[in-house]
XYZ file of C-alpha atoms in Angstrom:
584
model
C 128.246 -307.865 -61.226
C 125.871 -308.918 -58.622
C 125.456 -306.532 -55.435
C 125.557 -307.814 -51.603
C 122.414 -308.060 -49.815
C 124.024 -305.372 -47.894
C 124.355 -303.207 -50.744
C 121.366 -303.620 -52.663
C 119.557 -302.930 -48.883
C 121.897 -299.707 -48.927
C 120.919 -298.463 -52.340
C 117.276 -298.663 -51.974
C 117.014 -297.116 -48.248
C 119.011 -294.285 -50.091
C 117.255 -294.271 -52.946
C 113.746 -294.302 -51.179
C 114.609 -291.486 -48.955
C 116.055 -289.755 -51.936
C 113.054 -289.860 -54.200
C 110.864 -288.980 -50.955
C 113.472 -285.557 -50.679
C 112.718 -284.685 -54.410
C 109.036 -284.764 -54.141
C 109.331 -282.643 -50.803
C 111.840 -280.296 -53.318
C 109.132 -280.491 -56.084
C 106.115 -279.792 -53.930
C 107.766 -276.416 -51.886
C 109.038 -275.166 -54.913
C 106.066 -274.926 -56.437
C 104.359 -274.070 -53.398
C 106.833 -271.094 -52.750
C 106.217 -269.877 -56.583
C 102.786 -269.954 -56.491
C 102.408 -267.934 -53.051
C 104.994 -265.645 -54.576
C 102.887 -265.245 -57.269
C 99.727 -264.547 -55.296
C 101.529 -262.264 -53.239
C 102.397 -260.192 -56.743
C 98.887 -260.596 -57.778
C 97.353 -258.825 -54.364
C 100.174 -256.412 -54.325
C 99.077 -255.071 -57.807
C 95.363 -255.338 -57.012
C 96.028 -252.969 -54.102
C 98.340 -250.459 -56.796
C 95.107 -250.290 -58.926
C 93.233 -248.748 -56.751
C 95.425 -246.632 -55.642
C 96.474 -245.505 -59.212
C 93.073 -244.847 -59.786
C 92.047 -242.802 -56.800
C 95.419 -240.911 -58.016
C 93.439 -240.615 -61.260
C 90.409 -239.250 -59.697
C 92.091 -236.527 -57.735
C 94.525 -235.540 -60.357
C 92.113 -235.538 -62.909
C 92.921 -231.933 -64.077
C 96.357 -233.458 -65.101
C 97.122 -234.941 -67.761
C 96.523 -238.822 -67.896
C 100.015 -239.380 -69.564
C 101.267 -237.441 -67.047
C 99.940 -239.056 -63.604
C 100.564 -242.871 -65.523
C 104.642 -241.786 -65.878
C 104.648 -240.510 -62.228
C 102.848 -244.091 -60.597
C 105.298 -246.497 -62.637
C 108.275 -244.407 -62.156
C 107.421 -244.665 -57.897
C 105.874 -247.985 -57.442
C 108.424 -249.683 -60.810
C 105.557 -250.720 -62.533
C 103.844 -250.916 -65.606
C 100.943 -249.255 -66.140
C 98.296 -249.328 -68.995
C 94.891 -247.738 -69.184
C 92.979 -248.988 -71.690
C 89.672 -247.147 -72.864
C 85.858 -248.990 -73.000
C 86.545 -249.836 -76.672
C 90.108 -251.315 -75.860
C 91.895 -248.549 -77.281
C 94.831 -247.699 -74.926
C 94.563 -243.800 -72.979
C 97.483 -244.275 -71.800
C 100.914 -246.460 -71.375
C 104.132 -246.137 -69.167
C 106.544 -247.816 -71.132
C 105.305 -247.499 -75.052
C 103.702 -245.061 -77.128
C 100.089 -245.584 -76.163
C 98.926 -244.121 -79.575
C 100.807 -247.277 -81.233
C 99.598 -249.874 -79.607
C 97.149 -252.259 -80.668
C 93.823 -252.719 -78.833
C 93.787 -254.742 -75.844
C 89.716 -255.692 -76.093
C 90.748 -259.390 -76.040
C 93.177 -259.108 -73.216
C 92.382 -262.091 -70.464
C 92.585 -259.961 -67.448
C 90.982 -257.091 -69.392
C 88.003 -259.075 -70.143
C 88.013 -260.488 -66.769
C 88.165 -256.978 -65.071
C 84.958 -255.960 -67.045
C 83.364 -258.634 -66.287
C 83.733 -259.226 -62.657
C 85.667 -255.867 -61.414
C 89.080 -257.602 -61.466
C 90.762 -259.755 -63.537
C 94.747 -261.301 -63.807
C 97.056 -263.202 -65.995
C 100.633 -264.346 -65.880
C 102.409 -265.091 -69.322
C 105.301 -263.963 -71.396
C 105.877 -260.768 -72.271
C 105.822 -260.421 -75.912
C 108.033 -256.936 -75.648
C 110.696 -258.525 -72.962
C 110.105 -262.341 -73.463
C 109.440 -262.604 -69.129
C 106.730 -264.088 -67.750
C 105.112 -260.969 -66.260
C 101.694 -261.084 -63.461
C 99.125 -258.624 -65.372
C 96.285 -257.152 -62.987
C 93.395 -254.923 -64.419
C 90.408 -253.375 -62.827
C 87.595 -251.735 -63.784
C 85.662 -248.836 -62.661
C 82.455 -250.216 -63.814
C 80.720 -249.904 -67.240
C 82.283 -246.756 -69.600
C 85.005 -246.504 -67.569
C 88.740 -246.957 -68.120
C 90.296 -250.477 -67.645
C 93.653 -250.191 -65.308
C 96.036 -252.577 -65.803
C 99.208 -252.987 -63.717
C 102.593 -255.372 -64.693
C 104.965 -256.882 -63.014
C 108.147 -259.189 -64.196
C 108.135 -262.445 -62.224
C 111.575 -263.215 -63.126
C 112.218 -262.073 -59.039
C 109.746 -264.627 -58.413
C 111.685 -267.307 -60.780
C 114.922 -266.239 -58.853
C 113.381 -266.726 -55.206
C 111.988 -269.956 -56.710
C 115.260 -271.206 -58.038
C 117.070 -270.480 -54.606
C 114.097 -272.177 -52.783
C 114.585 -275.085 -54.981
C 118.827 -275.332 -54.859
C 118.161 -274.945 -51.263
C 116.142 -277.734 -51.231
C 118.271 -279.651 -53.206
C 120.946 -279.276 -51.227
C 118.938 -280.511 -47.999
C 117.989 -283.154 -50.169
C 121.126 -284.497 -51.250
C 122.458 -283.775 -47.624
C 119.441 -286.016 -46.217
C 120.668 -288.496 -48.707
C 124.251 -288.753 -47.981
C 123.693 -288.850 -44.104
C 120.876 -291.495 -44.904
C 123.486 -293.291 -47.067
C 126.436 -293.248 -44.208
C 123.446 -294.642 -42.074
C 122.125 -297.484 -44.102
C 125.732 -298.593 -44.215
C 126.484 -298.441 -40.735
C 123.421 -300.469 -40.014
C 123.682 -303.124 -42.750
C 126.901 -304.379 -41.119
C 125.203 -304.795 -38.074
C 121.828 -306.091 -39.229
C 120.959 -309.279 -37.046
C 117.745 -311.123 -37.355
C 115.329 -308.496 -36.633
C 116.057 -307.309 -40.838
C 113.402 -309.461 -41.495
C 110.809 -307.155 -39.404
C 112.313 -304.090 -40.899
C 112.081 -305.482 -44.556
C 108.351 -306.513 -43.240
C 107.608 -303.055 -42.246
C 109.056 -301.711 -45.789
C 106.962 -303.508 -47.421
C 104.102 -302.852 -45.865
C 104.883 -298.859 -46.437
C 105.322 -300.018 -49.775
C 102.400 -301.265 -49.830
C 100.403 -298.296 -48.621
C 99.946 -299.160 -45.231
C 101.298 -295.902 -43.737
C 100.578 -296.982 -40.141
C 103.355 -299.712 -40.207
C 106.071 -298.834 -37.687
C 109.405 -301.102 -36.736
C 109.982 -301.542 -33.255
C 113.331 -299.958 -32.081
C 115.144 -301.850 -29.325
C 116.868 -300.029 -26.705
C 120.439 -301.853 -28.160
C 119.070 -303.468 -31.243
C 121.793 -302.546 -34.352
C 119.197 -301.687 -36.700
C 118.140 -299.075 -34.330
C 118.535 -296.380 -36.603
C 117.210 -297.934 -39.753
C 114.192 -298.807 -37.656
C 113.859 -294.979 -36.789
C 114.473 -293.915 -40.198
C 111.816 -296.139 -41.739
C 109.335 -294.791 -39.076
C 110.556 -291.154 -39.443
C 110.044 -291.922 -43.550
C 106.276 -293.449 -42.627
C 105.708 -290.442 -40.995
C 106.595 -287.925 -43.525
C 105.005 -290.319 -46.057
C 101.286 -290.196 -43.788
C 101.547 -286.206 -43.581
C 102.184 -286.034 -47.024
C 99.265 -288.010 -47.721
C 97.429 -286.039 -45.649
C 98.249 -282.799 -46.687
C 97.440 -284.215 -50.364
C 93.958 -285.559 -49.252
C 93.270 -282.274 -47.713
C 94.216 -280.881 -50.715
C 91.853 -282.762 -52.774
C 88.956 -282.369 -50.289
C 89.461 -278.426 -50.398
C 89.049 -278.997 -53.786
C 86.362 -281.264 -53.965
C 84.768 -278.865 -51.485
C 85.052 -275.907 -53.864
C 83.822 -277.442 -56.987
C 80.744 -278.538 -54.917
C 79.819 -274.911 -54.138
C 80.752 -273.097 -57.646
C 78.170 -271.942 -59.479
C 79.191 -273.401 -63.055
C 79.306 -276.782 -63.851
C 82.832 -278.493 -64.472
C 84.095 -281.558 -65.899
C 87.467 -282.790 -66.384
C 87.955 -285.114 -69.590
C 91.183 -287.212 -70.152
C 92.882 -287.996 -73.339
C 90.911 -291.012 -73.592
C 87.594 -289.105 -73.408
C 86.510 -290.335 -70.278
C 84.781 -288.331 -67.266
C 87.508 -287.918 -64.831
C 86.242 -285.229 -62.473
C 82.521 -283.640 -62.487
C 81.023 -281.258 -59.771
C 77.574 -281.771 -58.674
C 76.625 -278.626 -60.605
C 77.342 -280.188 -64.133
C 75.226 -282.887 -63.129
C 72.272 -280.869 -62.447
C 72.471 -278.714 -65.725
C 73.314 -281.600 -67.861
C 70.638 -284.039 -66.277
C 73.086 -286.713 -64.813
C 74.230 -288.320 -61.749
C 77.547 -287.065 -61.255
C 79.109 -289.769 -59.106
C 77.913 -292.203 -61.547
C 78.932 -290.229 -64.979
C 82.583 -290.440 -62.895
C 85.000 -292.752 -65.071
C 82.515 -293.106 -68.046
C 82.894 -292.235 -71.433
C 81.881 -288.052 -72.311
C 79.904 -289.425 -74.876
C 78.118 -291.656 -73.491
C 77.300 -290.210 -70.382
C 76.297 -286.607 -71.815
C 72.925 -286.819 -74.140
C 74.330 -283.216 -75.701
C 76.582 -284.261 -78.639
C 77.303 -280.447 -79.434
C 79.152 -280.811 -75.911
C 80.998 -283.834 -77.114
C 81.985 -282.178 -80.313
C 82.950 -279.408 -78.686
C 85.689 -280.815 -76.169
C 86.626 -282.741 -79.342
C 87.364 -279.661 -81.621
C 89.281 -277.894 -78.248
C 91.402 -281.001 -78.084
C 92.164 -281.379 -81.709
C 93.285 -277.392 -81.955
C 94.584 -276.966 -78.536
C 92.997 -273.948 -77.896
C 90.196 -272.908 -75.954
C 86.533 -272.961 -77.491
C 83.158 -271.860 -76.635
C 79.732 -271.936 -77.034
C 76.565 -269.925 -76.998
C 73.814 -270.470 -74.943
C 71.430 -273.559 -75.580
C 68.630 -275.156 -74.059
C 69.954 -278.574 -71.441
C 68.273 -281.073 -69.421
C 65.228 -281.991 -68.016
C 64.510 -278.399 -66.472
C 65.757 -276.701 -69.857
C 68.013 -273.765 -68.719
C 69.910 -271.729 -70.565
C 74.010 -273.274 -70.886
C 76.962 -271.774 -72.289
C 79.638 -274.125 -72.616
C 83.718 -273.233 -72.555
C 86.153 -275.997 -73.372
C 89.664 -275.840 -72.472
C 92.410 -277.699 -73.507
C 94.746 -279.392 -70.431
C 98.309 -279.168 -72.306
C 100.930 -281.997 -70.719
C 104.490 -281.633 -70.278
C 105.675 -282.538 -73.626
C 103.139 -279.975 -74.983
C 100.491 -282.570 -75.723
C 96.932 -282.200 -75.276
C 96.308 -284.454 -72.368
C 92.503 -284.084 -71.503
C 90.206 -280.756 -71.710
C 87.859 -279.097 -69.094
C 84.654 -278.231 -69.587
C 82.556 -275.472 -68.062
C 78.991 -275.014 -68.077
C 77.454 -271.629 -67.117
C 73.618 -271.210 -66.582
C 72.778 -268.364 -68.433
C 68.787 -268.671 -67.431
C 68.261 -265.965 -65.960
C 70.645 -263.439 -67.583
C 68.672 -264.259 -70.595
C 65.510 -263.883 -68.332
C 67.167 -260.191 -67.372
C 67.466 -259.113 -70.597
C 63.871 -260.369 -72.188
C 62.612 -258.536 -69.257
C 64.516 -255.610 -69.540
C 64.175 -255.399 -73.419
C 59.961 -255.314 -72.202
C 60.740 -252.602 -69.817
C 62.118 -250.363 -72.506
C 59.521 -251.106 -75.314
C 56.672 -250.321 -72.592
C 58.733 -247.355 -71.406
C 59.184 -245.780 -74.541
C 55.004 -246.505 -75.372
C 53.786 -244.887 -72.192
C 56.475 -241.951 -72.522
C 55.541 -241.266 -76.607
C 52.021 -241.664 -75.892
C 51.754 -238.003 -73.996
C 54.426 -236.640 -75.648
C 52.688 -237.385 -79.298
C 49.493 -236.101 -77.771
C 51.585 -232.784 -76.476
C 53.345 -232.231 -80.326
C 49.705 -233.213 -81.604
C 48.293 -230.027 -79.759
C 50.727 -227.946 -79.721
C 50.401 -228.173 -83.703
C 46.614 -227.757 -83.782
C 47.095 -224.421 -81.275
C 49.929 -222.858 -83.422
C 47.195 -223.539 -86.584
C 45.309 -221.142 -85.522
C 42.859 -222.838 -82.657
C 44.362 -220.638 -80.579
C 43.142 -217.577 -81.903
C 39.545 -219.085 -80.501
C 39.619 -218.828 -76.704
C 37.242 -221.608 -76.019
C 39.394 -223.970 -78.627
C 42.722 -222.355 -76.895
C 41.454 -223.415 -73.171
C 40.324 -226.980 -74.687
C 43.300 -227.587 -75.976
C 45.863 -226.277 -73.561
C 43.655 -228.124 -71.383
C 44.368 -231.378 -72.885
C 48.273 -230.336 -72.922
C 48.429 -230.041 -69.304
C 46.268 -233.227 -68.956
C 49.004 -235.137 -70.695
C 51.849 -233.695 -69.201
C 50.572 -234.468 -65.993
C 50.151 -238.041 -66.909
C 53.868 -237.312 -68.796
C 55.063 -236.201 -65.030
C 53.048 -239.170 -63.167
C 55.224 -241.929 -65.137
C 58.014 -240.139 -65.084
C 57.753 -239.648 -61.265
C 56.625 -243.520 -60.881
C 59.976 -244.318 -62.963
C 62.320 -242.351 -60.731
C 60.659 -243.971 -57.431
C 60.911 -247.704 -58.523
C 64.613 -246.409 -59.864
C 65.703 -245.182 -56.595
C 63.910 -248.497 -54.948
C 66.340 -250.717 -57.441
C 69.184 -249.069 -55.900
C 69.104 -249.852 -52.552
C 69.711 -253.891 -51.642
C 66.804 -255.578 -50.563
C 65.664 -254.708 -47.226
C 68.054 -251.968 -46.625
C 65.097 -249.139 -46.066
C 65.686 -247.574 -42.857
C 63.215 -249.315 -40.474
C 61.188 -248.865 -37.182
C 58.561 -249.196 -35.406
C 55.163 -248.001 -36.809
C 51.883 -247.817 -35.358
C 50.107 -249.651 -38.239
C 47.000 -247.974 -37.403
C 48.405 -244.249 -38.140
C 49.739 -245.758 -41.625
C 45.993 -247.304 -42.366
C 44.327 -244.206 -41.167
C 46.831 -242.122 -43.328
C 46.391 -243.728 -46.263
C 42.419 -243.705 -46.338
C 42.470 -240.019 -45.621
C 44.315 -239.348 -48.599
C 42.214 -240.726 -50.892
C 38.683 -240.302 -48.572
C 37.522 -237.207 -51.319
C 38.292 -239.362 -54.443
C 36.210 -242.460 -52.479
C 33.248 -239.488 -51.637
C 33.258 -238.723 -55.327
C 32.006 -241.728 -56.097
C 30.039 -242.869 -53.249
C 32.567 -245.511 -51.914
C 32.170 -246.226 -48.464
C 36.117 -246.175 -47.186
C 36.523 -248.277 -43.780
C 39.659 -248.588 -41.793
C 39.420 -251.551 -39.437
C 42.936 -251.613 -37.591
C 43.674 -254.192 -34.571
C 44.840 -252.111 -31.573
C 48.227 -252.272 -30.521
C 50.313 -253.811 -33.624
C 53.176 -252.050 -35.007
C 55.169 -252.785 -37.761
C 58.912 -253.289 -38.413
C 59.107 -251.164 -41.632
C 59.972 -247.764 -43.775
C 57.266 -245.822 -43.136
C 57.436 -243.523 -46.162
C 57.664 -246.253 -48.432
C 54.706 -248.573 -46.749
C 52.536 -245.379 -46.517
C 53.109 -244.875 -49.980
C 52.087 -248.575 -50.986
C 49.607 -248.533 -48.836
C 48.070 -245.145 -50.747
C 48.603 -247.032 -53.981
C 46.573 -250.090 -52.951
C 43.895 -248.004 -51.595
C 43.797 -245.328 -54.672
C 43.750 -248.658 -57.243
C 40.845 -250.257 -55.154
C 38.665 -246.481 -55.447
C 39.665 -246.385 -58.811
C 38.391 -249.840 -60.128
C 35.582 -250.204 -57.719
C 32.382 -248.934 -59.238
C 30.231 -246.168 -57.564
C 28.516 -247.255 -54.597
C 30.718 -250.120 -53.643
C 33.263 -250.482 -50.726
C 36.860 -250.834 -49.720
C 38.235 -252.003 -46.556
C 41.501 -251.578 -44.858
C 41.942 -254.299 -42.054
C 44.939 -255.763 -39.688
C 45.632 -258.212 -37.925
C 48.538 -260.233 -36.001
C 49.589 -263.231 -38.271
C 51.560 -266.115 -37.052
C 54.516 -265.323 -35.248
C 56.320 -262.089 -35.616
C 54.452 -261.013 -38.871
C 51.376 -257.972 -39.343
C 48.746 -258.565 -41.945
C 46.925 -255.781 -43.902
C 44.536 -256.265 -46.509
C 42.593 -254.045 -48.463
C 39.862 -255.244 -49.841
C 37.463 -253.819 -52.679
C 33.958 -254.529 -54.439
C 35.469 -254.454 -57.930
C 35.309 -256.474 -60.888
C 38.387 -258.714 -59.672
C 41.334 -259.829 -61.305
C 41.226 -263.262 -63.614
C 43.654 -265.769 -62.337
C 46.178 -265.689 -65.352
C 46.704 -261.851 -64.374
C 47.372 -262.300 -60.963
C 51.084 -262.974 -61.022
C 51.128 -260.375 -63.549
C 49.882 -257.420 -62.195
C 53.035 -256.612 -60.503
C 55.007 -256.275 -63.540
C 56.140 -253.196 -64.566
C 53.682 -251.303 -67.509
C 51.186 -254.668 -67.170
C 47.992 -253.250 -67.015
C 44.734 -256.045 -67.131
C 42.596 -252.930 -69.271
C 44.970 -250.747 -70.828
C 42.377 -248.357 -72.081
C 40.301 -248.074 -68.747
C 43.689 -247.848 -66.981
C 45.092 -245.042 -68.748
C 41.517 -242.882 -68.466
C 41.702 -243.378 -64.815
C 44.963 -242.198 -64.610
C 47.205 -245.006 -64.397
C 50.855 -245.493 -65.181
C 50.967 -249.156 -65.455
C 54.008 -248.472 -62.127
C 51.870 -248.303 -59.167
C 51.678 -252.146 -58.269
C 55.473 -252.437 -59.541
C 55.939 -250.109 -56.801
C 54.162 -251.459 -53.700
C 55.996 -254.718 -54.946
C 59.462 -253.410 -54.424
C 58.522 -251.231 -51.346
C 56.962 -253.987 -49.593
C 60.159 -256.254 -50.133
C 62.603 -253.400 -49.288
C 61.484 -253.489 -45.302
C 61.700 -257.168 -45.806
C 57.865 -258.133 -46.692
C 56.079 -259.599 -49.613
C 52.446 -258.811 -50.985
C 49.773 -260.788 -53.217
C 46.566 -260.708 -53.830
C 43.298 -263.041 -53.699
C 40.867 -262.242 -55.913
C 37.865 -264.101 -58.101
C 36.889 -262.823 -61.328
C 33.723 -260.369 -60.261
C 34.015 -260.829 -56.776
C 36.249 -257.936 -55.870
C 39.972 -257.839 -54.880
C 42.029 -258.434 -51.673
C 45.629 -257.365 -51.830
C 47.435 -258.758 -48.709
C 50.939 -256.839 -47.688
C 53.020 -259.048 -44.809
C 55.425 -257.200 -42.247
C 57.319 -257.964 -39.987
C 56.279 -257.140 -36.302
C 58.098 -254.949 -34.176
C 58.591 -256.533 -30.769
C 59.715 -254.751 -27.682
């Protein structure tokens, strides 16, 4: 049976305005769950720290104990899982029984950023339950808070019926009105089926023109009402996808989004740069022909095949070789198919920089530390043989004991200083105004008798009048170590100079310059390295703890300067230290 123009005009106004309700429906539900769900998530970020400040001053309680108390008041569940994943304690299981949670998501997450969540189904009550852990830092306890989302599912559903209900409402009231105004359609239908079809086409500007007594007045107004909804829509879903594009921009990691068919369908201008590529033009190509890393390929292949998500260790990328660990993660459709995976790339650089250079700091540590201390046993041996017994031996070699423990106490002090200096963020020494000339003068008196020892000729040549924005503790003590390293290595007879001056705008200049045998070019970076000593052997007999530079370095940069030095092999050094000027 054939429908009437006037019918088949009915049925799709109705049926347009109906499928424009359902997407509304669609959108706020899910809308309304996720806030919901956020709103769970931030509630039991919030419980964690309480529960653990409860933890902290109950800690003569039992653990057990203060766990039962928080879930019973705040109807929650509460885990506390140990560094090695075992579980301390657990409000509604025997904590002894249950299996490590090491591999939970938000577990791992918590350690390794402080916080961490995950919604899923409960394997104990089969609900999707919001999991939130935090951590205390590293060797502490993991707390993890639960919550059952099946309120949230509820408030969902209602949200959803309710909109439903508007929608089939809208629908029936649009229906009674497409009716009304298909019996009285006159010639202007042909403007209104115009406009339609220019909505239809995408042209969300298109609006009929409603007479003051035209009878398709109301269809006219419901088409534009539609085109509006339609535009904000469309807004709302570009702004969407600019937010997005906005945030992928700024991320750290890289990220690409692969579709079943293996092409690129989304890639932030960070994967670009580690992989090499032009990201707007790698956009809509093939993975592997865009991406010169076939592991990478291989890779989003395997995570696609299993469905589950895959990684890999670091490995050397692109032109500028860094350091990439690569995650893929499956992107599972409806119907439980694999329907493209996403990639993320994490520069690893310098974390593996960090680590070389820690792994240094500890085999130099422990050389400089066992050095005195094997001297010390060494000693200690030969006096309780018997040298002793000879006073002149004795006083040699307790001599050479407290010569090593003072070199014992001189790393050891050098170590706690640049320790306490790592602490505090860079440039957060307590500054003022200091009369560089009192910090110049200060620092050549101290080491004036070790210069007249050796016939150095100490200057201080300060400009008048320039103070310096700065810690004054900490520049007077890198001051003193520039100056005692420039007596040290100068030979007798020679000079070192303090000078100042303004430099550029808003910055002090102080050099210290010495008559020594200079610093080769390849050392020069170097020499501010922790334990890097140009002459090991000629650096220890003076006294040295490989620290001192390491330590003007770091106290420099903490009241927001930087230091270098200029030097030519055999014509002396010039170490330069910048600060800022005080003004007013």
């Amino acid at each position: 049976m054939r429908l009437s123009l006037r019918a088949r005009l009915a049925v799709a106004q109705v049926a347009l305005i109906a499928a424009l309700g359902l997407a509304v429906a669609i959108l706020a539900s899910g809308a309304t769950e996720a806030h919901l769900e956020d709103q769970v998530r931030d509630r039991l970020a919030r419980e964690c720290d309480l529960l653990r400040l409860a933890i902290e001053e109950l800690a003569g309680q039992p653990l057990a104990e203060t766990v039962e108390r928080f879930a019973d008041a705040a109807q929650l569940r509460v885990t506390v899982v140990a560094p090695d994943g075992g579980v301390l304690a657990e409000s509604d299981a025997e904590a002894s029984a249950m299996e490590s949670h090491v591999g939970r998501p938000e577990i791992v997450a918590a350690r390794a950023h402080g916080i961490g969540s995950a919604a899923r189904r409960s394997p104990t009550t089969g609900i999707r339950t919001m999991y939130v852990a935090t951590s205390g830092g590293p060797g502490e306890p993991t707390i993890r808070l639960a919550l059952s989302l099946a309120e949230v599912r509820r408030a969902t559903r209602s949200v959803r019926g309710a909109t439903f209900l508007g929608v089939l409402l809208a629908t029936l009231l649009a229906a009674a009105i497409a009716v009304w105004s298909v019996r009285a359609l006159t010639g202007s239908l042909e403007d209104l089926v115009e406009v339609a079809r220019r909505l239809g086409r995408g042209d969300l500007s298109a609006r009929a023109w409603v007479g003051s007594a035209d009878e398709t007045r109301e269809l006219g107004e419901a088409l534009n009402t539609m085109a509006g909804e339609l535009s904000a829509a469309m807004e709302e879903l570009s702004s969407a996808a600019a937010r997005l594009e906005a945030v992928l921009s700024q991320i750290a990691d890289g990220v690409l989004v692969v579709d079943h068919d293996e092409s690129i369908a989304l890639i932030n201008p960070r994967a670009g740069e580690l992989l090499g590529l032009d990201s707007a033009a790698a956009q809509g190509r093939l993975l592997s022909e865009a991406v010169p890393r076939h592991e990478l390929v291989d890779l989003a292949r395997r995570a696609a095949r299993l469905g589950t998500a895959l990684s890999e260790g670091p490995s050397t990328v692109g032109v500028s070789q860094r350091s990439v660990a690569s995650v893929a993660t499956p992107l599972m459709g409806p119907d439980g198919t694999v329907d493209g995976v996403v990639i993320t790339l994490r520069d690893l650089t310098e974390v593996q920089h960090l680590l070389g250079v820690r792994q240094e700091f500890v085999a130099n540590a422990s050389h400089e530390l066992r050095t005195p201390v094997t001297a010390i046993q060494s000693l200690a041996e030969v006096l309780e043989g018997g040298a002793i017994e000879d006073p002149e031996e004795g006083r040699r070699f307790v001599g050479r004991v407290l010569e090593n423990t003072r070199r014992l106490t001189s790393v050891l002090d050098d170590m706690l200083t640049l320790s306490q200096l790592d602490e505090m963020p860079g440039g957060a020494a307590p500054r003022g105004s200091r009369p560089v000339k009192d910090l110049m003068s200060a620092a050549a008196a101290r080491l004036e008798p070790l210069a007249g020892r050796k016939g150095i000729r100490l200057s201080c040549e300060p400009s008048e009048g320039l103070h310096a924005l700065c810690s004054e503790q900490q520049i007077l003590a890198a001051l003193v170590n520039l100056v005692d390293n420039a007596v040290k290595f100068t030979p007798d007879g020679g000079s070192v100079t303090l000078q100042a001056a303004r430099e550029g705008d808003g910055w002090v200049r102080i050099t210290v310059t010495d008559t020594g045998p200079g610093i080769p070019e390849r050392a020069r970076e170097r020499i501010f390295e922790r334990f890097y000593r140009l002459d090991r052997g000629r650096s220890r007999e003076l006294g040295g703890t490989g620290l001192g530079l390491s330590i003007v370095k770091h106290a420099v940069e903490q009241s927001g300067g930087r230091v270098w030095v200029e030097s030519a092999p055999g014509g002396g050094a010039r170490f330069v230290v910048l600060l800022p000027e005080a003004t007013g």
